[in-house]
């Protein structure tokens, strides 16, 4: 390495990989991964979120998982927490839906209403 | 680029390593693979988290879940429950990480929340064997700035302005030392890092080197640029194998990345660093003895002046700083002088790392702003004295320091305040003592250490400390005579005035300070043949209180020397001739009927 530009490039790339290890407020995408979630196909959903977030280099987003959310029949369930906003709960998720949630909700800030638990009830 | 959703940080400091944290890491990785999580969860081995007592420690991010006392057999459960299903394994959480059923993240635990991590900023957070993780957290930015934007004088001025003082013990202003070395005439100059760390119980420097070796390399390179040197040495004891290994890896990586070697960052500046292993003699931490040792001679102190800044290694101007001093440098450049001075006190800016030990709930490594009171450290971070015992004193500065009694618990920790109380800041050992500790015996312990470690070059230290130790041994074994205390004082004064190096000059401190605050304990030993704390076995007698003894016979059955007699349901008695003062009977008596007098 011979220049500060190179140093900064390494820094940027390495930092993106370590982004998880802080306490700062970020958008959290939480996938329900208890037994029912896993059997309902939560793992591919989780993987899809990870791929999408990583592909788009979204630095302020963490994808994590949680235990049973308590609504087994609507699994896979995904909750999105944004600092200062109300939690959004998506139900019956698939990898395709996950990609759309990232594009529409996480990147552009528009909740994908048709996948949310609210729209399920009103049906 | 592969983005992980969770990072598992396994502590790889000396403490956790000795309880197999490396195997835990391996097993964790295997299990993660078995479960098909290897592209989602990353396992990283870091340096010391500071709570070695509760190790092996593991932290899982992004949640910051803090597991302690993790065993190899717990690994599968952590992977299957937490990493796969997202259910925290509550039984493995660090004891203070659960409060009223709410799980706190690692940074919310009192032990960490009350600390300010500057020198330890990366310890337990980054992988010390991966230079990119250091770079990610702004590593080598300070060096880049110094080399490309600042003159040598500007670098020195910045260090001066920061008010940083040496963390190796004496608290000498670092910027001033750099300036002396820069101004010293000579074509060849050296930069040395003192990583000898000989105080019993101290492991601050070891933890920095194990957890964040690049911060020291970066700082030494900046120092080399400032003083005009192209060669650095790190003098480290061979008993620190993990630190040595990580330093060597770090040096190799820095060379590979062009951050050590020739023409660093295209600036025309050359600098390289080599390790020198020491045999672990305490006196080799003294800077002139350290220089002799690097030169391949026996580690004995030289006369000062000349100071190393003018005539050091091979007679050339040499800058010597402590590990922790260096670790502060890069972050001062990154965050600025004003930020640094906003931490700590006017005369002692910044933080200090202490190895908290002895009779304290949370033993471990803590970093606090200067000016924090002893009480905050011991009760706030340390969690107080175990078993509801009374605090008696705190020892700072190791064999060169002194004991501070209860009355001064509200003293702010800074160089001047501790010196005023007859102790010193020292390199960061902090040992807490409770009512069961005998202060005469503590003084004896430290003197015993210095007598062993004295290099023998001057008589005052070689013979004088031995004489003091003999008197202390006499007193603690009940053979003290009138005049002994006065003799100790006289010897202390003589040694202080005539010893050649800091080891001898400060060796009497533990005696002087305990005499100052606990003279009554010395007097009880000498004149009443009594040890008030009941610690000095030869001065206590074990007695059964007739009024409390129920005659259960438990003590009698457990006494290893058949010293107890008595009939069932009648008061028992101890034969003082036979009693070997093992203490078993006190532990066994269900009625608290046995006392030490
Ligand atoms: C007996 C003795 C032992 C010492 N041991 C150490 C040590 O282990 N580490 C250290 O950094 N300084 C030690 N010092 C202090 C060094 O002589 C020197 O002052 C220090 O390394 C300077 O660095 P600083 O200004 O960054 O503190 C010791 C001093 C004496 C008298
Ligand atoms: S004071 Fe002690 S350790 Fe120091 S030079 Fe003299 S004999 Fe050696
Ligand atoms: S202290 Fe030990 S030796 Fe003495 S009486 Fe008790 S058990 Fe026996
Ligand atoms: S154990 Fe206690 S109560 Fe029992 S015989 Fe001994 S002194 Fe008495
Ligand atoms: S070595 Fe693991 S916490 Fe210190
Ligand atoms: S010599 Fe220890 S308390 Fe007495």
PDB file of N, CA and C in Angstrom, chain B residues 454-518:
ATOM      1  N   UNK B 454      16.121  -7.397  43.468  1.00  0.00           N
ATOM      2  CA  UNK B 454      17.215  -6.434  43.505  1.00  0.00           C
ATOM      3  C   UNK B 454      18.383  -6.976  42.696  1.00  0.00           C
ATOM      4  N   UNK B 455      18.975  -6.113  41.854  1.00  0.00           N
ATOM      5  CA  UNK B 455      20.034  -6.623  40.989  1.00  0.00           C
ATOM      6  C   UNK B 455      21.355  -6.710  41.732  1.00  0.00           C
ATOM      7  N   UNK B 456      21.428  -6.048  42.876  1.00  0.00           N
ATOM      8  CA  UNK B 456      22.613  -6.201  43.706  1.00  0.00           C
ATOM      9  C   UNK B 456      23.733  -5.225  43.417  1.00  0.00           C
ATOM     10  N   UNK B 457      23.470  -4.284  42.523  1.00  0.00           N
ATOM     11  CA  UNK B 457      24.544  -3.362  42.154  1.00  0.00           C
ATOM     12  C   UNK B 457      24.916  -2.430  43.313  1.00  0.00           C
ATOM     13  N   UNK B 458      23.910  -1.965  44.069  1.00  0.00           N
ATOM     14  CA  UNK B 458      24.283  -1.089  45.182  1.00  0.00           C
ATOM     15  C   UNK B 458      23.920  -1.699  46.536  1.00  0.00           C
ATOM     16  N   UNK B 459      24.764  -1.400  47.508  1.00  0.00           N
ATOM     17  CA  UNK B 459      24.653  -2.007  48.834  1.00  0.00           C
ATOM     18  C   UNK B 459      23.349  -1.645  49.535  1.00  0.00           C
ATOM     19  N   UNK B 460      22.976  -0.387  49.436  1.00  0.00           N
ATOM     20  CA  UNK B 460      21.790   0.067  50.170  1.00  0.00           C
ATOM     21  C   UNK B 460      20.605  -0.826  49.830  1.00  0.00           C
ATOM     22  N   UNK B 461      20.439  -1.084  48.551  1.00  0.00           N
ATOM     23  CA  UNK B 461      19.300  -1.875  48.105  1.00  0.00           C
ATOM     24  C   UNK B 461      19.529  -3.347  48.385  1.00  0.00           C
ATOM     25  N   UNK B 462      20.709  -3.835  48.056  1.00  0.00           N
ATOM     26  CA  UNK B 462      20.971  -5.274  48.192  1.00  0.00           C
ATOM     27  C   UNK B 462      20.871  -5.714  49.648  1.00  0.00           C
ATOM     28  N   UNK B 463      21.604  -4.996  50.537  1.00  0.00           N
ATOM     29  CA  UNK B 463      21.640  -5.393  51.944  1.00  0.00           C
ATOM     30  C   UNK B 463      20.462  -4.796  52.716  1.00  0.00           C
ATOM     31  N   UNK B 464      20.178  -3.532  52.408  1.00  0.00           N
ATOM     32  CA  UNK B 464      19.153  -2.808  53.184  1.00  0.00           C
ATOM     33  C   UNK B 464      17.780  -3.459  53.093  1.00  0.00           C
ATOM     34  N   UNK B 465      17.363  -3.817  51.873  1.00  0.00           N
ATOM     35  CA  UNK B 465      16.024  -4.399  51.757  1.00  0.00           C
ATOM     36  C   UNK B 465      15.982  -5.768  52.440  1.00  0.00           C
ATOM     37  N   UNK B 466      17.093  -6.478  52.393  1.00  0.00           N
ATOM     38  CA  UNK B 466      17.134  -7.779  53.059  1.00  0.00           C
ATOM     39  C   UNK B 466      16.989  -7.608  54.578  1.00  0.00           C
ATOM     40  N   UNK B 467      17.643  -6.588  55.108  1.00  0.00           N
ATOM     41  CA  UNK B 467      17.530  -6.314  56.546  1.00  0.00           C
ATOM     42  C   UNK B 467      16.074  -5.978  56.911  1.00  0.00           C
ATOM     43  N   UNK B 468      15.465  -5.183  56.062  1.00  0.00           N
ATOM     44  CA  UNK B 468      14.071  -4.819  56.344  1.00  0.00           C
ATOM     45  C   UNK B 468      13.180  -6.058  56.330  1.00  0.00           C
ATOM     46  N   UNK B 469      13.423  -6.915  55.357  1.00  0.00           N
ATOM     47  CA  UNK B 469      12.613  -8.126  55.245  1.00  0.00           C
ATOM     48  C   UNK B 469      12.786  -9.008  56.482  1.00  0.00           C
ATOM     49  N   UNK B 470      14.032  -9.107  56.958  1.00  0.00           N
ATOM     50  CA  UNK B 470      14.279  -9.928  58.148  1.00  0.00           C
ATOM     51  C   UNK B 470      13.481  -9.416  59.342  1.00  0.00           C
ATOM     52  N   UNK B 471      13.480  -8.094  59.489  1.00  0.00           N
ATOM     53  CA  UNK B 471      12.736  -7.518  60.620  1.00  0.00           C
ATOM     54  C   UNK B 471      11.241  -7.806  60.468  1.00  0.00           C
ATOM     55  N   UNK B 472      10.729  -7.671  59.240  1.00  0.00           N
ATOM     56  CA  UNK B 472       9.297  -7.918  59.027  1.00  0.00           C
ATOM     57  C   UNK B 472       8.954  -9.382  59.302  1.00  0.00           C
ATOM     58  N   UNK B 473       9.835 -10.272  58.915  1.00  0.00           N
ATOM     59  CA  UNK B 473       9.585 -11.692  59.181  1.00  0.00           C
ATOM     60  C   UNK B 473       9.583 -11.975  60.669  1.00  0.00           C
ATOM     61  N   UNK B 474      10.478 -11.287  61.351  1.00  0.00           N
ATOM     62  CA  UNK B 474      10.554 -11.419  62.814  1.00  0.00           C
ATOM     63  C   UNK B 474       9.230 -10.959  63.436  1.00  0.00           C
ATOM     64  N   UNK B 475       8.772  -9.823  62.979  1.00  0.00           N
ATOM     65  CA  UNK B 475       7.554  -9.260  63.580  1.00  0.00           C
ATOM     66  C   UNK B 475       6.340 -10.156  63.305  1.00  0.00           C
ATOM     67  N   UNK B 476       6.218 -10.629  62.070  1.00  0.00           N
ATOM     68  CA  UNK B 476       5.022 -11.416  61.755  1.00  0.00           C
ATOM     69  C   UNK B 476       5.058 -12.800  62.389  1.00  0.00           C
ATOM     70  N   UNK B 477       6.233 -13.237  62.801  1.00  0.00           N
ATOM     71  CA  UNK B 477       6.240 -14.545  63.448  1.00  0.00           C
ATOM     72  C   UNK B 477       6.246 -14.415  64.968  1.00  0.00           C
ATOM     73  N   UNK B 478       5.977 -13.213  65.430  1.00  0.00           N
ATOM     74  CA  UNK B 478       5.788 -13.051  66.871  1.00  0.00           C
ATOM     75  C   UNK B 478       7.069 -12.840  67.664  1.00  0.00           C
ATOM     76  N   UNK B 479       8.156 -12.551  66.935  1.00  0.00           N
ATOM     77  CA  UNK B 479       9.409 -12.361  67.664  1.00  0.00           C
ATOM     78  C   UNK B 479       9.871 -10.907  67.647  1.00  0.00           C
ATOM     79  N   UNK B 480       8.938 -10.013  67.332  1.00  0.00           N
ATOM     80  CA  UNK B 480       9.296  -8.604  67.254  1.00  0.00           C
ATOM     81  C   UNK B 480       9.754  -8.061  68.600  1.00  0.00           C
ATOM     82  N   UNK B 481      10.712  -7.121  68.552  1.00  0.00           N
ATOM     83  CA  UNK B 481      11.202  -6.523  69.803  1.00  0.00           C
ATOM     84  C   UNK B 481      11.027  -5.026  69.736  1.00  0.00           C
ATOM     85  N   UNK B 482      10.941  -4.395  70.912  1.00  0.00           N
ATOM     86  CA  UNK B 482      10.902  -2.932  70.918  1.00  0.00           C
ATOM     87  C   UNK B 482      12.105  -2.405  70.151  1.00  0.00           C
ATOM     88  N   UNK B 483      11.894  -1.385  69.346  1.00  0.00           N
ATOM     89  CA  UNK B 483      12.986  -0.834  68.553  1.00  0.00           C
ATOM     90  C   UNK B 483      12.944  -1.304  67.101  1.00  0.00           C
ATOM     91  N   UNK B 484      12.245  -2.394  66.842  1.00  0.00           N
ATOM     92  CA  UNK B 484      12.183  -2.909  65.465  1.00  0.00           C
ATOM     93  C   UNK B 484      11.508  -1.933  64.513  1.00  0.00           C
ATOM     94  N   UNK B 485      10.422  -1.345  64.987  1.00  0.00           N
ATOM     95  CA  UNK B 485       9.688  -0.417  64.120  1.00  0.00           C
ATOM     96  C   UNK B 485      10.573   0.775  63.758  1.00  0.00           C
ATOM     97  N   UNK B 486      11.279   1.266  64.750  1.00  0.00           N
ATOM     98  CA  UNK B 486      12.166   2.406  64.511  1.00  0.00           C
ATOM     99  C   UNK B 486      13.301   2.027  63.558  1.00  0.00           C
ATOM    100  N   UNK B 487      13.785   0.808  63.727  1.00  0.00           N
ATOM    101  CA  UNK B 487      14.857   0.347  62.836  1.00  0.00           C
ATOM    102  C   UNK B 487      14.367   0.297  61.385  1.00  0.00           C
ATOM    103  N   UNK B 488      13.118  -0.159  61.217  1.00  0.00           N
ATOM    104  CA  UNK B 488      12.537  -0.205  59.873  1.00  0.00           C
ATOM    105  C   UNK B 488      12.511   1.188  59.259  1.00  0.00           C
ATOM    106  N   UNK B 489      12.104   2.139  60.066  1.00  0.00           N
ATOM    107  CA  UNK B 489      11.997   3.519  59.548  1.00  0.00           C
ATOM    108  C   UNK B 489      13.354   4.066  59.140  1.00  0.00           C
ATOM    109  N   UNK B 490      14.350   3.771  59.958  1.00  0.00           N
ATOM    110  CA  UNK B 490      15.685   4.278  59.669  1.00  0.00           C
ATOM    111  C   UNK B 490      16.220   3.660  58.374  1.00  0.00           C
ATOM    112  N   UNK B 491      16.053   2.346  58.269  1.00  0.00           N
ATOM    113  CA  UNK B 491      16.513   1.676  57.056  1.00  0.00           C
ATOM    114  C   UNK B 491      15.797   2.223  55.822  1.00  0.00           C
ATOM    115  N   UNK B 492      14.487   2.423  55.956  1.00  0.00           N
ATOM    116  CA  UNK B 492      13.699   2.935  54.833  1.00  0.00           C
ATOM    117  C   UNK B 492      14.284   4.249  54.342  1.00  0.00           C
ATOM    118  N   UNK B 493      14.584   5.139  55.272  1.00  0.00           N
ATOM    119  CA  UNK B 493      15.119   6.438  54.876  1.00  0.00           C
ATOM    120  C   UNK B 493      16.470   6.314  54.201  1.00  0.00           C
ATOM    121  N   UNK B 494      17.322   5.460  54.752  1.00  0.00           N
ATOM    122  CA  UNK B 494      18.651   5.285  54.157  1.00  0.00           C
ATOM    123  C   UNK B 494      18.573   4.746  52.742  1.00  0.00           C
ATOM    124  N   UNK B 495      17.733   3.730  52.556  1.00  0.00           N
ATOM    125  CA  UNK B 495      17.655   3.106  51.227  1.00  0.00           C
ATOM    126  C   UNK B 495      17.120   4.103  50.211  1.00  0.00           C
ATOM    127  N   UNK B 496      16.056   4.804  50.606  1.00  0.00           N
ATOM    128  CA  UNK B 496      15.466   5.810  49.704  1.00  0.00           C
ATOM    129  C   UNK B 496      16.513   6.792  49.214  1.00  0.00           C
ATOM    130  N   UNK B 497      17.380   7.243  50.143  1.00  0.00           N
ATOM    131  CA  UNK B 497      18.342   8.274  49.797  1.00  0.00           C
ATOM    132  C   UNK B 497      19.527   7.759  49.008  1.00  0.00           C
ATOM    133  N   UNK B 498      19.887   6.493  49.188  1.00  0.00           N
ATOM    134  CA  UNK B 498      21.151   6.096  48.576  1.00  0.00           C
ATOM    135  C   UNK B 498      21.060   5.070  47.461  1.00  0.00           C
ATOM    136  N   UNK B 499      19.886   4.506  47.212  1.00  0.00           N
ATOM    137  CA  UNK B 499      19.815   3.508  46.133  1.00  0.00           C
ATOM    138  C   UNK B 499      20.025   4.176  44.785  1.00  0.00           C
ATOM    139  N   UNK B 500      20.589   3.400  43.859  1.00  0.00           N
ATOM    140  CA  UNK B 500      20.921   3.958  42.552  1.00  0.00           C
ATOM    141  C   UNK B 500      19.687   4.113  41.668  1.00  0.00           C
ATOM    142  N   UNK B 501      18.829   3.110  41.666  1.00  0.00           N
ATOM    143  CA  UNK B 501      17.724   3.159  40.711  1.00  0.00           C
ATOM    144  C   UNK B 501      16.377   3.171  41.414  1.00  0.00           C
ATOM    145  N   UNK B 502      15.349   3.329  40.618  1.00  0.00           N
ATOM    146  CA  UNK B 502      13.999   3.436  41.146  1.00  0.00           C
ATOM    147  C   UNK B 502      13.570   2.238  41.954  1.00  0.00           C
ATOM    148  N   UNK B 503      14.091   1.065  41.624  1.00  0.00           N
ATOM    149  CA  UNK B 503      13.676  -0.132  42.362  1.00  0.00           C
ATOM    150  C   UNK B 503      14.030   0.023  43.837  1.00  0.00           C
ATOM    151  N   UNK B 504      15.284   0.363  44.097  1.00  0.00           N
ATOM    152  CA  UNK B 504      15.720   0.523  45.476  1.00  0.00           C
ATOM    153  C   UNK B 504      15.090   1.738  46.131  1.00  0.00           C
ATOM    154  N   UNK B 505      15.035   2.834  45.384  1.00  0.00           N
ATOM    155  CA  UNK B 505      14.507   4.080  45.962  1.00  0.00           C
ATOM    156  C   UNK B 505      13.060   3.935  46.424  1.00  0.00           C
ATOM    157  N   UNK B 506      12.304   3.106  45.729  1.00  0.00           N
ATOM    158  CA  UNK B 506      10.893   2.997  46.092  1.00  0.00           C
ATOM    159  C   UNK B 506      10.587   1.734  46.895  1.00  0.00           C
ATOM    160  N   UNK B 507      11.576   0.852  47.025  1.00  0.00           N
ATOM    161  CA  UNK B 507      11.330  -0.418  47.707  1.00  0.00           C
ATOM    162  C   UNK B 507      10.744  -0.253  49.112  1.00  0.00           C
ATOM    163  N   UNK B 508      11.166   0.749  49.885  1.00  0.00           N
ATOM    164  CA  UNK B 508      10.599   0.871  51.236  1.00  0.00           C
ATOM    165  C   UNK B 508       9.154   1.378  51.259  1.00  0.00           C
ATOM    166  N   UNK B 509       8.631   1.864  50.132  1.00  0.00           N
ATOM    167  CA  UNK B 509       7.291   2.466  50.147  1.00  0.00           C
ATOM    168  C   UNK B 509       6.207   1.605  50.792  1.00  0.00           C
ATOM    169  N   UNK B 510       6.115   0.336  50.480  1.00  0.00           N
ATOM    170  CA  UNK B 510       5.056  -0.459  51.110  1.00  0.00           C
ATOM    171  C   UNK B 510       5.166  -0.455  52.639  1.00  0.00           C
ATOM    172  N   UNK B 511       6.378  -0.434  53.160  1.00  0.00           N
ATOM    173  CA  UNK B 511       6.554  -0.406  54.611  1.00  0.00           C
ATOM    174  C   UNK B 511       6.211   0.982  55.156  1.00  0.00           C
ATOM    175  N   UNK B 512       6.749   1.993  54.487  1.00  0.00           N
ATOM    176  CA  UNK B 512       6.520   3.352  54.978  1.00  0.00           C
ATOM    177  C   UNK B 512       5.028   3.680  55.008  1.00  0.00           C
ATOM    178  N   UNK B 513       4.314   3.303  53.949  1.00  0.00           N
ATOM    179  CA  UNK B 513       2.897   3.676  53.914  1.00  0.00           C
ATOM    180  C   UNK B 513       2.065   2.870  54.903  1.00  0.00           C
ATOM    181  N   UNK B 514       2.390   1.600  55.103  1.00  0.00           N
ATOM    182  CA  UNK B 514       1.606   0.847  56.096  1.00  0.00           C
ATOM    183  C   UNK B 514       1.943   1.325  57.502  1.00  0.00           C
ATOM    184  N   UNK B 515       3.196   1.742  57.704  1.00  0.00           N
ATOM    185  CA  UNK B 515       3.551   2.295  59.018  1.00  0.00           C
ATOM    186  C   UNK B 515       2.807   3.598  59.271  1.00  0.00           C
ATOM    187  N   UNK B 516       2.619   4.345  58.194  1.00  0.00           N
ATOM    188  CA  UNK B 516       1.937   5.627  58.328  1.00  0.00           C
ATOM    189  C   UNK B 516       0.473   5.438  58.721  1.00  0.00           C
ATOM    190  N   UNK B 517      -0.196   4.493  58.078  1.00  0.00           N
ATOM    191  CA  UNK B 517      -1.639   4.370  58.307  1.00  0.00           C
ATOM    192  C   UNK B 517      -2.015   3.243  59.263  1.00  0.00           C
ATOM    193  N   UNK B 518      -1.135   2.278  59.441  1.00  0.00           N
ATOM    194  CA  UNK B 518      -1.505   1.114  60.253  1.00  0.00           C
ATOM    195  C   UNK B 518      -0.439   0.813  61.302  1.00  0.00           C
TER     196      UNK B 518
END
